[in-house]
Amino acid sequence: MKTLTRFEDISLIQKLGIEKAQIYFTGLLLLFLYAFYLLQDLFYVNGLNDFDEYFIRAEMWVNGEWNWGGGPDKLLSFIEYIPLHFSQHDFLSFYRTTNIVLATLLFLATFLFITKKNDLFPSYIVKLCASVLFLTMPFFIFRSLTIDASALLASMLLFFMVSYRNKYMGWLGLLIYLTRPEGIIIILFYFFFLIFDKKHRINIFINFVSFIVLLVAYKFIIAKYVLGTVTITGMPDIDNSTVEYVSNSYGSLIIGALKGVLYIPQYLFLFGMEILQNNILFFFYLVGIIVSLFNRKLFFFLLLVGGYAFMYMGLNRFQNPFEFHTAFDIFADKMEWINKSIEIANGRNMEFNVYGHTRYRVFFYPAIAVFVISGVLFVLKIFNPGFNKDKTTVSKTYKGKRLKKQAINQKEISTVKKSKWAKVTDFFSIKEYPELANTIVPGITVLFILLNLIAYTGFSKPFRYKNQMKDVYMNDYYKSGFEIRKRMKQGDIVFMPNLCNCNRAFIAEFLIFSGTRYTLIPVCENCNEHLVYGHPEKKSIITAEEIEKIIPSRNVFFDRYAVDYQKTFNDTTVRKIKQLYQKFDLNMLDSLNIHFVITPQDLEKPGLTLVKEIGEVKLYENQLSK
């Protein structure tokens, strides 16, 4: 009769122990991916990603203007505030430094998420493979390295998942709320943890109460001492709350909530389709969603995606809870992807933007990845030839370090081979199906890395620094902006006589690159209203027609990217602008305090120096400006 013996040891695991070996393995794997992240030179600044809002607020803070307008998403501005101190005059250096900071936060949060044990979450192998999957998704890499608040929210939620049960961590909830409006969803998470994490219920309750106290105190302070009012309607950062979404969209909290719930199944389907864009992964995702309905360890992640669908998409975006025609159109588009399955995981996410901006959903990529991995493991468990459904299988008796006899007959014991993979099985915590360890670890993980990174190569090409600088989008005016930032002083004004402000994103981005606050630029007939809601310089709407009534020439000053009333509608200033444009009297540059001029024209004036010729435009500096 055979005796039970220890399986062959793998020396590293034997020396370190299972938990330490897992930590080292995770650290090395994430270090590899972290180095890959740092080697990327992605560059993307566009009005659609709200970078201008975060950056301009941070720049104002550096200059001593603690403006607190706009939405609740302030955390990214705080993070940008630090590197700005060191790179105020070199935008690309600032951009790169901020990328490194955000990538560091992401990988630290992911490391803790994978290695910290929590009985409410899936096993180590699920968290490991899910992390590898979302960290190698092209769109996730792109958003993580182009300074986006949604990617930061993903990091903050991962931090929250590993610290919610620790003492005195209520403040982290406030930081999550200050990352993006969707951060308020952690209230649902607190309720979930209070129900299921009985062992740490006291700490969770204290953290939840402290979070609510901090949130109320924050809103009161902002309302009373920053905005000068304690009324809800006077608080810009309350606009994105769930309650307001419900009341505005449906007029009734109960009716709105019921309609929002109806959105959840549809958007779980559509979000997975949009994010994965690969039919094989999408299939496993659907399997994982179904499994999560019966698995408490996956329910948290279902709560994340479903809660978002309820709060943001269901209550805010659409009046009709089931838009079957839209869903059908998307499904029809997906049929075209069947023949392109090799374009793994989000190879076209930038083009697939039906339900709001795709960046809004970056923060639950980890949850989507968990569903995919859970679906993969479930399918392997069911269909793997070596899986034994008998109640006395090895999977029911395997204890990690050794096999105990426990009602296992001689025949069953003899089927257990003394293999090195037994230790690997324990290492990856796949006790339910140890025979799959050698399939999962070297196979699926490496496959995700290789296929996603191959797809990323083509995906990221248009967004690299060098390519972007050569592209039309990064035009000569923007390049001139980089040169201005190296020379500008606070209060300097730039004059661009050959441009129009029809595209407000253009002027916003130029001001970011140049560091200037004020511009003198025309408003042509195609321009509409001049305001960007939610940005630091919040002002009333003014249309091109209204400008024309006061200033027929439509040449106005912009403070950041909203019309500056004080300058534009001052009679003396209006006369000077008119003289500058109609007679092109360059002496008016001095009295209007214009320090920089960007134009294709050749200009001559005492004190006006040609700084640099960039492509088709020339950058002049006016030394005689006041």
PDB file of C-alpha atoms in Angstrom, residues 577-586:
ATOM      1  CA  ILE A 577      -8.488  96.338 -30.810  1.00  0.00           C
ATOM      2  CA  LYS A 578     -10.341  97.942 -33.714  1.00  0.00           C
ATOM      3  CA  GLN A 579      -7.318 100.063 -34.590  1.00  0.00           C
ATOM      4  CA  LEU A 580      -5.003  97.075 -34.323  1.00  0.00           C
ATOM      5  CA  TYR A 581      -7.118  94.975 -36.698  1.00  0.00           C
ATOM      6  CA  GLN A 582      -8.448  97.513 -39.193  1.00  0.00           C
ATOM      7  CA  LYS A 583      -5.259  99.519 -39.639  1.00  0.00           C
ATOM      8  CA  PHE A 584      -3.010  96.739 -38.380  1.00  0.00           C
ATOM      9  CA  ASP A 585      -1.298  99.329 -36.236  1.00  0.00           C
ATOM     10  CA  LEU A 586       1.361  97.268 -34.498  1.00  0.00           C
TER      11      LEU A 586
END
